[in-house]
Amino acid sequence: MPDIVLAHDYLVQVGGAERVVAEWAAGFGARRIVTLAFRPEATFEEFRGLDVQATLPRALAGQVERLLPALPSIAARTRVSGGDVALVSTSGWAHRFRFEIPHVVYVHSPARWLYAADDYRLRLSPLRRAGLAVSTPLLRRGDAEAMGRASAIVSNSAVTQQRMRDAYGLDSVVVHPPVEPVSTDAAVPARDLPDAFAVVVARDRGYKNVPLAAAAARAAGLPIVIVGSGSESLDDPAQGMHGLGRVTDAELAWLYRRATVVVGAGREDFGLTVLEAALEGTPAATVAAGGYLETVQPGVSGFHAASATADDLATAIRRARDLDPEASRDWARGFSRDVHLSRLARVIEEVVQRA
């Protein structure tokens, strides 16, 4: 196995992309990660024992997205060297680093702030939205030039693969993210929850469409547990909404196991959470869009809604709750860590051989 250096946008949250990088570190034995910012207390514990080289000082790590106007130039000055090859996890920044070794770029999504601006700009002030709109053409040119320097490009789903063609005119191979149980232990969250409930795992992002998930669960006669940073603001037990905020992996495992169904209502590039839930025997009800078309097998691990409406998603919830838990587990095992690492290793080895 070549000496692999990892690179990632920034390690300041607990998310699907960060979990993928943690799996790489363990699976490939990589010990060094280059990133823009690192908040060890806010991301996966696995990173604390690694050599994490962050460009931004710790005092700015929690404000990294507020530095958007300066981030392209900061990323371009972030040097990646040593080792035989870099394995790059990006949804906007890490592919812009200054690589002095061959590098394989694994794309979770083309930069939302450039290519899905309607989703991203919802969280910006009017002044910052206007500034981003004006600068987008120039920023896209620099972004495309950086992506074009990759030794190889890998997309996390067929959806992302098509978005890469649309955004950059570049082809890529698809390697789905690794999916493993989030925890071998299960811990009951420290609050009362209903005996039967739906669950949605989504940080506070507009494109996650939590209101639709909540409305669909209500229409299906189920309260909903909402997990993820910012979800505590949605807590309203009287309306059947239980916003827990961030939870531990053991608590998430308990929620997955006890939930009647996991709901996916957003625009996902892959849809990792429905597979994590499937490993625990819990089926999914999702919109028929994006990565869910790849991560949910209708009639086996869940159902897609006929349309992105609360009524149709509620119908999918009712149908999904009758599915065989073991069939869901079998489906999700096809996305295992070993399958992911084996396919990605072949891409890396080809790049190293060409170098």
PDB file of N, CA, C and O in Angstrom, residues 95-96 115 139-149 167-168 170:
ATOM      1  N   HIS A  95      -9.902  20.192  -2.948  1.00  0.00           N
ATOM      2  CA  HIS A  95      -9.287  19.980  -4.260  1.00  0.00           C
ATOM      3  C   HIS A  95      -8.523  21.212  -4.731  1.00  0.00           C
ATOM      4  O   HIS A  95      -7.750  21.141  -5.689  1.00  0.00           O
ATOM      5  N   ARG A  96      -8.723  22.361  -4.044  1.00  0.00           N
ATOM      6  CA  ARG A  96      -8.002  23.589  -4.384  1.00  0.00           C
ATOM      7  C   ARG A  96      -6.642  23.686  -3.692  1.00  0.00           C
ATOM      8  O   ARG A  96      -5.887  24.626  -3.953  1.00  0.00           O
ATOM      9  N   TYR A 115     -22.267  25.824  -7.334  1.00  0.00           N
ATOM     10  CA  TYR A 115     -23.071  25.097  -8.312  1.00  0.00           C
ATOM     11  C   TYR A 115     -24.457  24.714  -7.800  1.00  0.00           C
ATOM     12  O   TYR A 115     -25.254  24.154  -8.558  1.00  0.00           O
ATOM     13  N   LEU A 139     -14.810  32.798  -9.572  1.00  0.00           N
ATOM     14  CA  LEU A 139     -14.547  31.697  -8.644  1.00  0.00           C
ATOM     15  C   LEU A 139     -14.735  30.356  -9.335  1.00  0.00           C
ATOM     16  O   LEU A 139     -14.001  29.398  -9.057  1.00  0.00           O
ATOM     17  N   ARG A 140     -15.700  30.264 -10.231  1.00  0.00           N
ATOM     18  CA  ARG A 140     -15.902  29.003 -10.946  1.00  0.00           C
ATOM     19  C   ARG A 140     -14.707  28.672 -11.828  1.00  0.00           C
ATOM     20  O   ARG A 140     -14.323  27.496 -11.951  1.00  0.00           O
ATOM     21  N   ARG A 141     -14.122  29.673 -12.466  1.00  0.00           N
ATOM     22  CA  ARG A 141     -12.955  29.404 -13.318  1.00  0.00           C
ATOM     23  C   ARG A 141     -11.817  28.823 -12.495  1.00  0.00           C
ATOM     24  O   ARG A 141     -11.190  27.834 -12.883  1.00  0.00           O
ATOM     25  N   GLY A 142     -11.540  29.444 -11.344  1.00  0.00           N
ATOM     26  CA  GLY A 142     -10.475  28.934 -10.490  1.00  0.00           C
ATOM     27  C   GLY A 142     -10.786  27.552  -9.957  1.00  0.00           C
ATOM     28  O   GLY A 142      -9.899  26.693  -9.853  1.00  0.00           O
ATOM     29  N   ASP A 143     -12.049  27.311  -9.636  1.00  0.00           N
ATOM     30  CA  ASP A 143     -12.471  26.009  -9.123  1.00  0.00           C
ATOM     31  C   ASP A 143     -12.291  24.935 -10.184  1.00  0.00           C
ATOM     32  O   ASP A 143     -11.792  23.835  -9.900  1.00  0.00           O
ATOM     33  N   ALA A 144     -12.678  25.227 -11.412  1.00  0.00           N
ATOM     34  CA  ALA A 144     -12.550  24.248 -12.495  1.00  0.00           C
ATOM     35  C   ALA A 144     -11.087  23.941 -12.796  1.00  0.00           C
ATOM     36  O   ALA A 144     -10.723  22.792 -13.060  1.00  0.00           O
ATOM     37  N   GLU A 145     -10.237  24.971 -12.768  1.00  0.00           N
ATOM     38  CA  GLU A 145      -8.814  24.749 -13.010  1.00  0.00           C
ATOM     39  C   GLU A 145      -8.225  23.826 -11.947  1.00  0.00           C
ATOM     40  O   GLU A 145      -7.426  22.932 -12.249  1.00  0.00           O
ATOM     41  N   ALA A 146      -8.628  24.024 -10.694  1.00  0.00           N
ATOM     42  CA  ALA A 146      -8.121  23.183  -9.610  1.00  0.00           C
ATOM     43  C   ALA A 146      -8.593  21.740  -9.768  1.00  0.00           C
ATOM     44  O   ALA A 146      -7.807  20.793  -9.619  1.00  0.00           O
ATOM     45  N   MET A 147      -9.870  21.558 -10.101  1.00  0.00           N
ATOM     46  CA  MET A 147     -10.383  20.197 -10.267  1.00  0.00           C
ATOM     47  C   MET A 147      -9.703  19.510 -11.446  1.00  0.00           C
ATOM     48  O   MET A 147      -9.430  18.302 -11.405  1.00  0.00           O
ATOM     49  N   GLY A 148      -9.409  20.257 -12.480  1.00  0.00           N
ATOM     50  CA  GLY A 148      -8.775  19.674 -13.659  1.00  0.00           C
ATOM     51  C   GLY A 148      -7.366  19.190 -13.418  1.00  0.00           C
ATOM     52  O   GLY A 148      -6.829  18.430 -14.232  1.00  0.00           O
ATOM     53  N   ARG A 149      -6.735  19.612 -12.333  1.00  0.00           N
ATOM     54  CA  ARG A 149      -5.370  19.165 -12.019  1.00  0.00           C
ATOM     55  C   ARG A 149      -5.330  17.820 -11.311  1.00  0.00           C
ATOM     56  O   ARG A 149      -4.255  17.266 -11.089  1.00  0.00           O
ATOM     57  N   ALA A 167     -20.922  20.479 -14.079  1.00  0.00           N
ATOM     58  CA  ALA A 167     -20.173  21.600 -13.522  1.00  0.00           C
ATOM     59  C   ALA A 167     -18.818  21.785 -14.184  1.00  0.00           C
ATOM     60  O   ALA A 167     -18.388  22.922 -14.426  1.00  0.00           O
ATOM     61  N   TYR A 168     -18.146  20.672 -14.482  1.00  0.00           N
ATOM     62  CA  TYR A 168     -16.756  20.756 -14.941  1.00  0.00           C
ATOM     63  C   TYR A 168     -16.509  20.169 -16.328  1.00  0.00           C
ATOM     64  O   TYR A 168     -15.428  20.354 -16.892  1.00  0.00           O
ATOM     65  N   LEU A 170     -16.097  17.026 -16.684  1.00  0.00           N
ATOM     66  CA  LEU A 170     -15.111  15.995 -16.383  1.00  0.00           C
ATOM     67  C   LEU A 170     -15.804  14.688 -16.031  1.00  0.00           C
ATOM     68  O   LEU A 170     -16.849  14.676 -15.383  1.00  0.00           O
TER      69      LEU A 170
END
